[in-house]
Short mmCIF file of C-alpha atoms and ligand atoms in Angstrom, two decimals:
data_model
loop_
_atom_site.label_atom_id
_atom_site.label_comp_id
_atom_site.label_asym_id
_atom_site.label_seq_id
_atom_site.Cartn_x
_atom_site.Cartn_y
_atom_site.Cartn_z
CA MET A 211 -78.36 -108.57 58.65
CA SER A 212 -80.59 -109.37 55.76
CA ARG A 213 -84.28 -109.34 56.07
CA ILE A 214 -84.53 -111.48 53.04
CA ILE A 215 -81.65 -113.84 52.93
CA LYS A 216 -81.63 -115.61 56.35
CA THR A 217 -79.22 -118.52 55.69
CA ILE A 218 -76.60 -119.51 53.05
CA ASN A 219 -76.78 -123.06 51.99
CA ARG A 220 -73.37 -124.00 50.47
CA GLU A 221 -74.58 -127.53 49.47
CA VAL A 222 -77.45 -126.34 47.44
CA ILE A 223 -75.45 -123.57 45.92
CA LYS A 224 -72.92 -126.06 44.77
CA LYS A 225 -75.80 -127.93 42.93
CA THR A 226 -77.23 -124.67 41.53
CA VAL A 227 -73.79 -123.69 40.23
CA GLN A 228 -73.43 -126.94 38.46
CA ARG A 229 -76.87 -126.43 36.89
CA CYS A 230 -76.01 -123.05 35.65
CA ARG A 231 -72.76 -124.20 34.29
CA GLU A 232 -74.57 -126.86 32.18
CA LYS A 233 -77.15 -124.35 30.89
CA ASN A 234 -74.70 -121.64 30.32
CA VAL A 235 -76.33 -119.22 32.85
CA ILE A 236 -74.58 -116.01 34.07
CA ILE A 237 -76.84 -113.90 36.39
CA PRO A 238 -76.81 -110.16 36.01
CA THR A 239 -76.57 -107.91 39.09
CA PHE A 240 -78.97 -105.24 39.95
CA ALA A 241 -76.28 -102.73 39.11
CA GLN A 242 -75.89 -104.15 35.74
CA MET A 243 -79.72 -104.13 35.03
CA ARG A 244 -79.69 -100.43 36.16
CA ASP A 245 -76.64 -99.62 34.01
CA PRO A 246 -76.21 -102.20 31.31
CA GLU A 247 -73.19 -100.18 29.79
CA THR A 248 -71.28 -102.02 32.69
CA ILE A 249 -72.23 -105.60 31.17
CA PRO A 250 -68.96 -107.24 30.01
CA GLY A 251 -68.16 -107.48 26.27
CA PRO A 252 -68.41 -111.25 26.04
CA VAL A 253 -71.96 -111.28 27.32
CA ARG A 254 -72.96 -108.46 24.88
CA SER A 255 -71.51 -110.54 21.98
CA ARG A 256 -73.66 -113.52 23.04
CA LEU A 257 -76.75 -111.25 22.69
CA LYS A 258 -76.28 -110.79 19.06
CA GLY A 259 -78.73 -112.96 17.14
CA VAL A 260 -80.85 -113.72 20.16
CA GLY A 261 -84.41 -112.39 19.98
CA LEU A 262 -85.95 -110.44 22.82
CA TRP A 263 -88.33 -113.17 23.88
CA ASP A 264 -86.12 -116.11 23.20
CA VAL A 265 -85.85 -118.65 25.93
CA ASN A 266 -82.10 -118.16 26.23
CA PRO A 267 -80.07 -117.50 29.35
CA VAL A 268 -78.30 -114.51 27.82
CA ASN A 269 -81.72 -112.76 27.85
CA LEU A 270 -81.41 -112.29 31.64
CA PHE A 271 -79.23 -109.48 30.63
CA ARG A 272 -82.21 -107.84 28.83
CA ILE A 273 -84.02 -107.43 32.07
CA THR A 274 -83.44 -103.62 31.91
CA TRP A 275 -85.37 -100.55 30.69
CA LYS A 276 -82.55 -99.85 28.29
CA ASN A 277 -82.79 -102.33 25.49
CA ASP A 278 -82.14 -100.98 22.19
CA ILE A 279 -84.59 -102.78 19.76
CA ALA A 280 -82.81 -101.64 16.67
CA THR A 281 -79.30 -102.95 17.56
CA GLY A 282 -80.31 -105.69 20.14
CA LEU A 283 -77.93 -104.01 22.60
CA TYR A 284 -78.53 -101.17 24.91
CA GLY A 285 -79.28 -97.42 24.59
CA GLY A 286 -81.29 -94.93 26.56
CA VAL A 287 -84.25 -95.67 28.79
CA ASN A 288 -87.21 -96.87 26.66
CA CYS A 289 -90.00 -94.26 27.21
CA LEU A 290 -92.81 -92.54 25.39
CA GLU A 291 -94.12 -88.96 25.89
CA ILE A 292 -97.97 -88.53 25.42
CA PRO A 293 -98.32 -85.14 23.91
CA ARG A 294 -100.82 -82.43 24.95
CA GLU A 295 -103.05 -83.10 21.81
CA ILE A 296 -104.11 -86.25 23.47
CA THR A 297 -103.82 -85.37 27.21
CA GLY A 298 -105.30 -81.99 27.01
CA ILE A 299 -103.12 -80.84 29.91
CA LYS A 300 -100.14 -78.60 30.15
CA ALA A 301 -97.79 -80.91 32.28
CA ARG A 302 -95.79 -83.42 30.32
CA VAL A 303 -96.60 -87.01 30.70
CA ILE A 304 -93.84 -89.60 30.21
CA GLY A 305 -94.26 -93.46 30.58
CA LEU A 306 -91.42 -95.90 30.72
CA VAL A 307 -92.02 -98.71 28.19
CA GLY A 308 -92.46 -102.32 29.43
CA LYS A 309 -92.91 -103.85 26.00
CA TYR A 310 -89.30 -104.06 25.40
CA PHE A 311 -88.56 -106.38 28.19
CA PRO A 312 -88.44 -110.13 27.39
CA THR A 313 -92.16 -111.41 27.65
CA GLY A 314 -93.30 -107.86 26.65
CA ALA A 315 -93.87 -106.77 30.15
CA HIS A 316 -91.83 -105.13 32.96
CA LYS A 317 -92.83 -107.79 35.44
CA VAL A 318 -90.16 -110.09 34.38
CA GLY A 319 -87.84 -107.75 36.60
CA ALA A 320 -89.93 -108.18 39.71
CA ALA A 321 -89.86 -111.87 39.29
CA PHE A 322 -86.05 -111.73 38.84
CA GLY A 323 -85.94 -109.73 42.16
CA CYS A 324 -87.95 -112.40 43.97
CA LEU A 325 -86.24 -115.48 42.59
CA VAL A 326 -82.41 -114.52 42.37
CA PRO A 327 -81.75 -113.74 46.03
CA ARG A 328 -83.22 -117.19 46.98
CA LEU A 329 -81.32 -118.94 44.17
CA VAL A 330 -77.83 -117.48 44.90
CA SER A 331 -78.26 -118.01 48.60
CA GLY A 332 -79.14 -121.68 48.24
CA GLU A 333 -82.65 -121.33 49.72
CA PHE A 334 -84.15 -122.38 46.42
CA ASP A 335 -82.86 -125.59 45.02
CA PRO A 336 -83.44 -125.88 41.19
CA THR A 337 -82.82 -129.56 41.38
CA VAL A 338 -85.62 -130.20 43.81
CA HIS A 339 -87.93 -127.18 44.08
CA LYS A 340 -90.54 -125.91 41.75
CA ALA A 341 -90.95 -122.08 41.48
CA VAL A 342 -94.69 -121.15 42.08
CA TRP A 343 -95.78 -117.80 40.56
CA PRO A 344 -99.12 -116.65 41.77
CA SER A 345 -100.32 -113.85 39.64
CA THR A 346 -103.18 -111.93 38.10
CA GLY A 347 -101.19 -110.46 35.27
CA ASN A 348 -97.71 -110.63 33.80
CA TYR A 349 -95.73 -111.61 37.02
CA CYS A 350 -96.31 -115.27 36.42
CA ARG A 351 -95.18 -115.03 32.82
CA GLY A 352 -91.97 -113.18 33.87
CA GLY A 353 -91.43 -115.69 36.73
CA ALA A 354 -91.97 -118.68 34.39
CA PHE A 355 -89.57 -117.02 31.85
CA ASP A 356 -86.90 -116.43 34.55
CA SER A 357 -87.25 -119.91 35.91
CA VAL A 358 -87.11 -121.70 32.59
CA ILE A 359 -83.81 -120.02 31.50
CA MET A 360 -82.21 -120.50 34.75
CA GLY A 361 -83.10 -124.31 34.76
CA CYS A 362 -85.91 -124.04 37.30
CA THR A 363 -89.41 -125.61 37.00
CA PRO A 364 -92.15 -123.00 37.06
CA ILE A 365 -95.76 -123.32 38.13
CA ALA A 366 -97.88 -120.36 37.01
CA ILE A 367 -101.22 -119.59 38.85
CA LEU A 368 -103.75 -117.06 37.35
CA PRO A 369 -107.30 -116.65 37.11
CA GLU A 370 -109.20 -118.46 34.31
CA GLU A 371 -110.58 -115.21 32.92
CA MET A 372 -107.21 -113.62 32.08
CA SER A 373 -106.56 -112.99 28.52
CA LYS A 374 -106.05 -116.01 26.15
CA GLU A 375 -102.69 -114.57 25.11
CA ARG A 376 -101.24 -115.19 28.55
CA PHE A 377 -102.18 -118.83 28.85
CA GLU A 378 -101.07 -119.74 25.30
CA TRP A 379 -97.58 -118.31 25.88
CA LEU A 380 -97.16 -119.94 29.37
CA LYS A 381 -97.90 -123.31 27.91
CA GLU A 382 -95.59 -122.69 24.92
CA ILE A 383 -92.57 -122.12 27.18
CA GLY A 384 -93.36 -125.36 29.17
CA ALA A 385 -94.75 -123.93 32.54
CA GLU A 386 -97.22 -125.91 34.40
CA VAL A 387 -100.49 -123.74 34.51
CA ILE A 388 -103.06 -123.63 37.06
CA ALA A 389 -106.18 -121.44 36.25
CA THR A 390 -108.09 -120.53 39.41
CA LYS A 391 -111.77 -119.34 39.63
CA GLY A 392 -112.75 -115.70 38.67
CA CYS A 393 -111.19 -112.73 37.20
CA GLU A 394 -108.53 -110.14 37.77
CA SER A 395 -109.61 -109.22 41.32
CA ASN A 396 -109.99 -112.96 42.61
CA VAL A 397 -106.72 -112.95 44.52
CA LYS A 398 -108.16 -114.90 47.53
CA GLU A 399 -108.76 -117.96 45.22
CA ILE A 400 -105.03 -117.75 44.20
CA TYR A 401 -104.02 -117.54 47.86
CA ASP A 402 -106.17 -120.64 48.69
CA LYS A 403 -104.33 -122.48 45.85
CA CYS A 404 -101.02 -121.43 47.11
CA HIS A 405 -101.86 -122.89 50.63
CA GLU A 406 -102.67 -126.11 49.03
CA LEU A 407 -99.42 -126.18 46.96
CA ARG A 408 -97.40 -125.21 49.96
CA ARG A 409 -98.18 -128.50 51.66
CA ASP A 410 -95.83 -130.08 49.16
CA PRO A 411 -92.19 -129.04 50.30
CA GLN A 412 -91.12 -129.36 46.67
CA ASN A 413 -93.04 -126.21 45.89
CA MET A 414 -91.57 -122.80 46.71
CA ILE A 415 -94.11 -119.92 46.47
CA PHE A 416 -92.94 -116.58 45.30
CA ASN A 417 -95.83 -114.43 46.22
CA GLN A 418 -95.20 -110.98 44.73
CA PHE A 419 -97.62 -109.32 47.31
CA GLU A 420 -95.24 -110.27 50.09
CA GLU A 421 -91.78 -110.65 48.37
CA PHE A 422 -89.61 -107.71 49.05
CA GLY A 423 -87.54 -108.59 45.98
CA ASN A 424 -90.37 -107.17 43.94
CA PRO A 425 -90.29 -103.48 45.20
CA ILE A 426 -86.54 -103.80 45.73
CA TRP A 427 -85.95 -104.43 42.01
CA HIS A 428 -88.20 -101.44 41.17
CA TYR A 429 -86.66 -99.11 43.59
CA ASN A 430 -83.16 -99.96 42.40
CA VAL A 431 -83.76 -100.35 38.58
CA THR A 432 -87.04 -98.51 37.65
CA GLY A 433 -86.52 -95.68 40.06
CA PRO A 434 -83.08 -94.51 38.61
CA ALA A 435 -84.49 -95.16 35.05
CA ILE A 436 -87.09 -92.44 35.90
CA GLN A 437 -84.28 -90.12 37.25
CA GLU A 438 -82.40 -90.57 34.14
CA VAL A 439 -85.15 -89.60 31.86
CA PHE A 440 -85.90 -86.56 33.97
CA ASP A 441 -82.19 -85.51 33.84
CA GLY A 442 -82.09 -85.83 29.97
CA LEU A 443 -85.32 -83.86 29.72
CA ASN A 444 -84.42 -81.21 32.19
CA ARG A 445 -81.11 -80.64 30.33
CA LEU A 446 -82.93 -79.96 27.08
CA ASN A 447 -85.16 -77.55 28.85
CA GLY A 448 -82.80 -75.27 30.59
CA SER A 449 -83.06 -77.05 34.05
CA LYS A 450 -86.56 -75.50 34.69
CA LEU A 451 -88.55 -78.77 34.78
CA GLN A 452 -89.93 -80.25 38.07
CA ALA A 453 -90.61 -83.93 38.69
CA ALA A 454 -94.14 -83.35 39.85
CA ALA A 455 -95.71 -86.81 40.12
CA TYR A 456 -95.19 -90.42 39.76
CA ILE A 457 -98.22 -92.62 38.94
CA SER A 458 -98.60 -96.36 39.12
CA ALA A 459 -101.59 -98.64 38.81
CA THR A 460 -101.15 -100.95 41.77
CA GLY A 461 -101.41 -104.69 41.67
CA SER A 462 -98.73 -106.08 43.94
CA ALA A 463 -97.49 -102.51 44.53
CA GLY A 464 -94.05 -103.34 43.33
CA THR A 465 -93.88 -100.84 40.65
CA ILE A 466 -95.10 -97.94 42.89
CA ALA A 467 -91.93 -98.44 44.94
CA ALA A 468 -90.00 -96.93 42.03
CA GLY A 469 -91.44 -93.63 43.19
CA ASP A 470 -89.61 -93.83 46.44
CA TYR A 471 -86.38 -93.42 44.67
CA PRO A 472 -87.10 -89.94 42.94
CA ARG A 473 -88.51 -88.87 46.22
CA THR A 474 -85.00 -89.12 47.75
CA LEU A 475 -84.02 -86.42 45.12
CA HIS A 476 -87.32 -84.60 44.58
CA PRO A 477 -88.93 -84.47 47.95
CA HIS A 478 -91.99 -82.80 46.58
CA ILE A 479 -92.87 -85.37 44.02
CA ARG A 480 -96.37 -86.87 44.52
CA VAL A 481 -96.51 -90.68 44.43
CA ILE A 482 -99.95 -91.55 43.27
CA ALA A 483 -101.57 -95.01 43.18
CA THR A 484 -104.35 -95.76 40.62
CA GLU A 485 -106.86 -98.48 40.64
CA ALA A 486 -110.17 -99.33 39.07
CA GLN A 487 -113.37 -97.44 40.10
CA GLN A 488 -114.90 -101.06 40.02
CA CYS A 489 -112.56 -102.16 42.70
CA PRO A 490 -111.50 -99.01 44.61
CA THR A 491 -109.62 -100.84 47.56
CA LEU A 492 -107.13 -98.10 48.51
CA PHE A 493 -109.59 -95.42 47.57
CA MET A 494 -112.45 -96.54 49.94
CA ASN A 495 -111.81 -100.21 50.96
CA GLY A 496 -113.93 -101.10 47.96
CA PHE A 497 -114.10 -104.59 46.21
CA GLY A 498 -115.28 -105.77 42.85
CA GLY A 499 -114.44 -107.47 39.44
CA HIS A 500 -112.92 -105.21 36.68
CA ARG A 501 -111.18 -105.29 33.40
CA ILE A 502 -107.87 -103.60 34.15
CA GLU A 503 -105.66 -106.74 34.05
CA GLY A 504 -102.79 -106.85 36.40
CA ILE A 505 -104.07 -104.43 39.01
CA GLY A 506 -106.53 -104.15 41.89
CA ASP A 507 -106.54 -107.33 43.84
CA LYS A 508 -108.83 -106.42 46.77
CA HIS A 509 -106.24 -106.07 49.48
CA VAL A 510 -103.33 -103.99 50.38
CA PRO A 511 -100.16 -105.90 49.51
CA TRP A 512 -97.61 -106.40 52.34
CA VAL A 513 -94.77 -104.71 50.20
CA HIS A 514 -96.69 -101.49 49.78
CA ASN A 515 -95.05 -98.55 51.58
CA VAL A 516 -98.37 -96.91 52.18
CA ARG A 517 -96.92 -93.98 53.99
CA ASN A 518 -95.29 -92.76 50.86
CA THR A 519 -98.51 -92.77 48.82
CA ASP A 520 -99.71 -89.27 48.46
CA ALA A 521 -102.93 -89.83 46.54
CA VAL A 522 -105.17 -92.43 44.88
CA ALA A 523 -107.03 -92.08 41.59
CA ALA A 524 -109.76 -94.45 40.67
CA ILE A 525 -110.29 -94.89 37.02
CA ASP A 526 -113.31 -96.36 35.22
CA ASP A 527 -112.39 -99.58 33.45
CA GLU A 528 -114.83 -98.64 30.76
CA ASP A 529 -112.80 -95.53 30.06
CA CYS A 530 -109.68 -97.72 29.47
CA MET A 531 -111.38 -100.14 27.14
CA ARG A 532 -112.70 -97.14 25.06
CA ILE A 533 -109.18 -95.66 24.92
CA LEU A 534 -107.64 -99.06 24.02
CA ARG A 535 -110.00 -98.99 21.01
CA LEU A 536 -109.31 -95.30 20.06
CA PHE A 537 -105.53 -96.00 20.09
CA ASN A 538 -105.76 -99.20 18.16
CA GLU A 539 -108.56 -99.16 15.69
CA LYS A 540 -107.82 -97.61 12.33
CA ASP A 541 -110.63 -95.05 12.52
CA GLY A 542 -109.59 -94.07 16.07
CA ARG A 543 -106.18 -93.34 14.77
CA GLU A 544 -107.59 -91.39 11.88
CA TYR A 545 -109.40 -89.37 14.18
CA LEU A 546 -106.28 -88.59 16.28
CA LYS A 547 -104.60 -87.34 13.06
CA THR A 548 -107.36 -84.71 12.85
CA LEU A 549 -106.22 -83.45 16.24
CA LYS A 550 -102.82 -82.97 15.00
CA VAL A 551 -101.26 -85.69 17.19
CA PRO A 552 -97.93 -86.35 15.64
CA LYS A 553 -97.83 -89.26 13.25
CA GLU A 554 -94.91 -90.89 15.27
CA THR A 555 -96.79 -90.82 18.39
CA ILE A 556 -99.91 -92.34 16.85
CA GLU A 557 -97.82 -95.16 15.64
CA LYS A 558 -96.43 -95.74 19.18
CA LEU A 559 -99.82 -95.75 20.97
CA PRO A 560 -99.99 -99.52 20.81
CA LEU A 561 -97.15 -99.56 23.32
CA MET A 562 -99.84 -99.08 25.96
CA GLY A 563 -101.82 -101.91 27.40
CA VAL A 564 -104.97 -101.36 29.51
CA SER A 565 -103.24 -100.71 32.88
CA SER A 566 -100.78 -98.25 30.95
CA ILE A 567 -103.95 -96.37 29.68
CA CYS A 568 -105.27 -96.47 33.14
CA ASN A 569 -102.00 -94.74 34.35
CA LEU A 570 -102.40 -92.22 31.53
CA LEU A 571 -105.96 -91.27 32.64
CA ALA A 572 -104.78 -90.97 36.24
CA ALA A 573 -102.01 -88.57 35.09
CA VAL A 574 -104.70 -86.50 33.46
CA LYS A 575 -106.69 -86.44 36.67
CA ALA A 576 -103.69 -85.70 38.70
CA ALA A 577 -102.64 -82.72 36.50
CA LYS A 578 -106.17 -81.24 36.84
CA TYR A 579 -106.35 -81.80 40.54
CA TYR A 580 -102.96 -80.35 41.41
CA GLU A 581 -103.15 -77.68 38.60
CA LEU A 582 -99.87 -78.71 37.11
CA GLY A 583 -98.16 -76.48 34.49
CA GLU A 584 -95.88 -76.86 31.56
CA ASP A 585 -92.68 -77.14 33.53
CA ASP A 586 -94.18 -80.21 35.64
CA VAL A 587 -93.45 -83.69 34.43
CA ILE A 588 -95.57 -86.70 35.44
CA PHE A 589 -93.93 -90.01 35.22
CA THR A 590 -95.66 -93.28 34.89
CA ILE A 591 -95.13 -96.74 33.56
CA PHE A 592 -96.43 -98.32 30.35
CA THR A 593 -96.29 -101.81 32.01
CA ASP A 594 -97.28 -103.86 28.83
CA SER A 595 -98.66 -103.21 25.43
CA ALA A 596 -101.73 -103.60 23.20
CA GLU A 597 -100.12 -106.81 21.82
CA MET A 598 -101.26 -108.50 25.08
CA TYR A 599 -104.88 -107.48 24.42
CA GLY A 600 -105.64 -108.50 20.82
CA SER A 601 -108.28 -110.93 21.95
CA ARG A 602 -109.95 -108.14 24.07
CA LEU A 603 -110.07 -105.88 21.12
CA GLN A 604 -111.79 -108.55 19.12
CA GLU A 605 -114.30 -109.02 21.94
CA LEU A 606 -115.14 -105.34 22.02
CA ALA A 607 -115.67 -105.40 18.25
CA LYS A 608 -117.96 -108.34 18.44
CA GLU A 609 -119.89 -106.86 21.34
CA ARG A 610 -120.20 -103.25 20.13
CA GLY A 611 -119.81 -103.47 16.36
CA ALA A 612 -117.13 -101.98 14.00
CA TYR A 613 -115.33 -98.81 15.18
CA ASP A 614 -115.89 -95.52 13.36
CA GLY A 615 -115.02 -91.83 13.51
CA THR A 616 -118.23 -91.07 15.51
CA GLN A 617 -117.22 -93.48 18.16
CA ALA A 618 -113.59 -92.20 18.21
CA LEU A 619 -114.99 -88.63 18.73
CA ARG A 620 -117.16 -89.96 21.72
CA ASP A 621 -114.22 -91.91 23.24
CA PHE A 622 -111.82 -88.93 22.98
CA GLU A 623 -114.22 -86.50 24.25
CA GLY A 624 -115.51 -88.49 27.26
CA PRO A 625 -112.70 -90.53 28.82
CA LEU A 626 -109.83 -88.34 27.78
CA ALA A 627 -110.95 -84.72 27.29
CA HIS A 628 -113.31 -84.71 30.24
CA GLN A 629 -111.39 -87.01 32.57
CA GLY A 630 -112.23 -85.03 35.65
CA GLN A 631 -111.07 -84.54 39.27
CA ASP A 632 -113.70 -86.82 40.62
CA TRP A 633 -112.43 -90.18 41.93
CA PHE A 634 -109.26 -88.49 43.06
CA ARG A 635 -108.41 -88.72 46.71
CA GLU A 636 -105.30 -86.99 48.32
CA LEU A 637 -104.43 -88.90 51.40
CA ASN A 638 -103.50 -87.19 54.60
CA TYR A 639 -101.58 -88.72 57.58
CA ARG A 640 -104.66 -90.38 58.84
CA ASP A 641 -105.86 -91.69 55.64
CA ARG A 642 -102.54 -93.33 54.90
CA LYS A 643 -102.53 -94.89 58.43
CA GLN A 644 -106.11 -96.17 57.55
CA VAL A 645 -104.92 -97.86 54.43
CA HIS A 646 -101.88 -99.21 56.07
CA ASN A 647 -104.07 -100.61 58.89
CA LEU A 648 -106.05 -102.60 56.34
CA LYS A 649 -103.06 -104.77 55.88
CA TYR A 650 -103.62 -106.20 59.34
CA TYR A 651 -106.64 -108.24 58.23
CA THR A 652 -105.05 -109.93 55.39
CA TRP A 653 -101.44 -110.24 56.51
CA VAL A 654 -101.38 -110.64 60.24
CA GLU A 655 -104.79 -112.35 60.76
CA GLN A 656 -104.69 -114.59 57.72
CA GLN A 657 -101.32 -114.89 56.26
CA GLY A 658 -98.99 -115.30 59.25
CA LYS A 659 -97.20 -111.93 59.40
CA SER A 660 -96.43 -110.54 62.77
CA TYR A 661 -98.01 -107.72 64.72
CA GLU A 662 -94.61 -106.35 65.41
CA GLU A 663 -93.65 -106.18 61.72
CA ILE A 664 -96.77 -104.39 60.69
CA GLN A 665 -96.07 -101.89 63.27
CA GLU A 666 -92.33 -101.44 62.07
CA GLN A 667 -93.69 -100.89 58.61
CA TRP A 668 -94.91 -97.48 59.67
CA ASP A 669 -91.46 -96.37 60.18
CA PRO A 670 -89.81 -94.79 57.04
CA GLU A 671 -86.49 -96.31 58.05
CA TYR A 672 -87.87 -99.99 57.69
CA TRP A 673 -88.47 -99.11 53.90
CA ARG A 674 -85.12 -97.18 53.44
CA ALA A 675 -83.18 -100.18 54.89
CA LEU A 676 -85.05 -102.74 52.67
CA PHE A 677 -84.74 -100.62 49.42
CA GLU A 678 -81.15 -99.45 49.82
CA ASP A 679 -79.23 -101.82 52.09
CA GLU A 680 -80.24 -105.21 50.77
CA VAL A 681 -79.28 -104.72 47.11
CA GLY A 682 -75.48 -104.46 47.61
CA TYR A 683 -75.64 -107.85 49.40
CA PHE A 684 -77.65 -109.37 46.65
CA ASP A 685 -75.06 -108.30 43.99
CA ARG A 686 -72.35 -109.40 46.12
CA LEU A 687 -73.88 -112.93 46.28
CA ILE A 688 -74.51 -112.96 42.59
CA GLY A 689 -70.97 -111.92 41.83
CA GLU A 690 -69.63 -114.88 43.90
CA PHE A 691 -72.10 -117.14 42.36
CA ASN A 692 -71.04 -116.28 38.88
CA GLN A 693 -67.52 -116.65 39.68
CA GLU A 694 -68.02 -120.21 40.82
CA VAL A 695 -70.11 -120.95 37.62
CA GLY A 696 -67.06 -119.74 35.93
CA ILE A 697 -68.20 -118.92 32.40
CA ASN A 698 -68.06 -115.57 30.62
C1 PLP B 95 -100.18 -105.17 33.09
C2 PLP B 95 -99.96 -104.90 34.53
N1 PLP B 95 -100.04 -103.63 34.92
C3 PLP B 95 -99.73 -103.31 36.23
C4 PLP B 95 -99.28 -104.24 37.01
C5 PLP B 95 -99.21 -103.84 38.47
O1 PLP B 95 -97.77 -103.75 38.83
P1 PLP B 95 -97.36 -104.03 40.31
O2 PLP B 95 -97.83 -105.45 40.76
O3 PLP B 95 -96.02 -103.81 40.34
O4 PLP B 95 -98.16 -103.11 41.28
C6 PLP B 95 -99.17 -105.47 36.57
C7 PLP B 95 -98.70 -106.46 37.53
O5 PLP B 95 -98.73 -107.67 37.36
C8 PLP B 95 -99.46 -105.80 35.28
O6 PLP B 95 -99.37 -106.97 34.90
#
């Protein structure tokens, strides 16, 4: 029995098949996103000449970590190692790169994971429903992109203070946009808007904080990508490396679920959540506004397998903004050259947006806390890139004046070199239970989840079944659906 797909509606599937036939849509399976080498030749041929961000149905096949930007086809997992000259720690830090997904952010995959099971089972009717994507970050961009190319109408909801780039792009691709009051951490306002929209049966809400398609996608696509990078690196290093930690800045807590996959192979890996010191909800039930876009939403998401989170690192958003400047301002990069950071790395540092930098700083904290050595590898996700934060860089320049070498030295020495073990909390059994229990107030009291299910969530089997047993069923339905559409 599927926890996600409750019924199959053949009548609606027929209409959706027709829509997809008209729009030339084939839907990739989760297995193909994980291993794009299995994507059939005719689809690969259609990719030629289609840009990564083009609103073209074939770009569904670019929802993978393995896009080869040079050829437009597929290669290894896109990742970037941040060298010791920058981190100052012995352990190796490797981030999977989100920029090379359509929309420039990895959340397009999580949105796919939420929409597609409902589409191929006939729960979502693209001829009637509008897909509502509540988000504080890139999820609504990914959802809008997936919807538009599958012929569904998207509504994006996001706080009014999110970066200008996000709003402009959403309007460009034809999404209806609703700006709610406040900043990054004002999720309650987004939920209120969802309640309002839910009254209209035409609207189907894909709430990433409660949709299991979100972590299922990460467990089955991001998780194996991490393992593949580890295997490749380990082969080059005489098989002596250890997967020591996986770090994810949590918003909906979809991405952190990727850590549950390597845990099945490396039981001692530490899965570490990171959040803003200005809004330390997992760290100490804290709340507040902050500048790390995409994370820290003042509650514990329903889809977070808290029992598998070993530690929480809270990062000062000011440190992230200063490193954003260090990595992207000319004088910052000049300064990094004096530290002998390889030129190729300096060129790639703009692959990191603000939450990616938060992840990097958390990696430094974790390495110091756990005293990691040179054979230890820390994995993290560079969710989106600096391209998304051009306006933030301009705002910082206006507020603080032009960047120079002295400022670069300060920004390196403080936020990076002296990133300490403070604001790092290892979670014992009781601590985890405490964080888990916090879900009750949001989800059982306010959002209609059951008392029984929150209890079930404490059982590791609940998560194993969700992450491992559903995906085969999704892929079977996707395969049958494509067959009915009948194009190749
Ligand atoms: C830039 C950015 N970083 C991090 C996250 C957090 O990822 P998750 O929601 O999977 O926890 C998001 C989510 O939207 C994001 O947009």
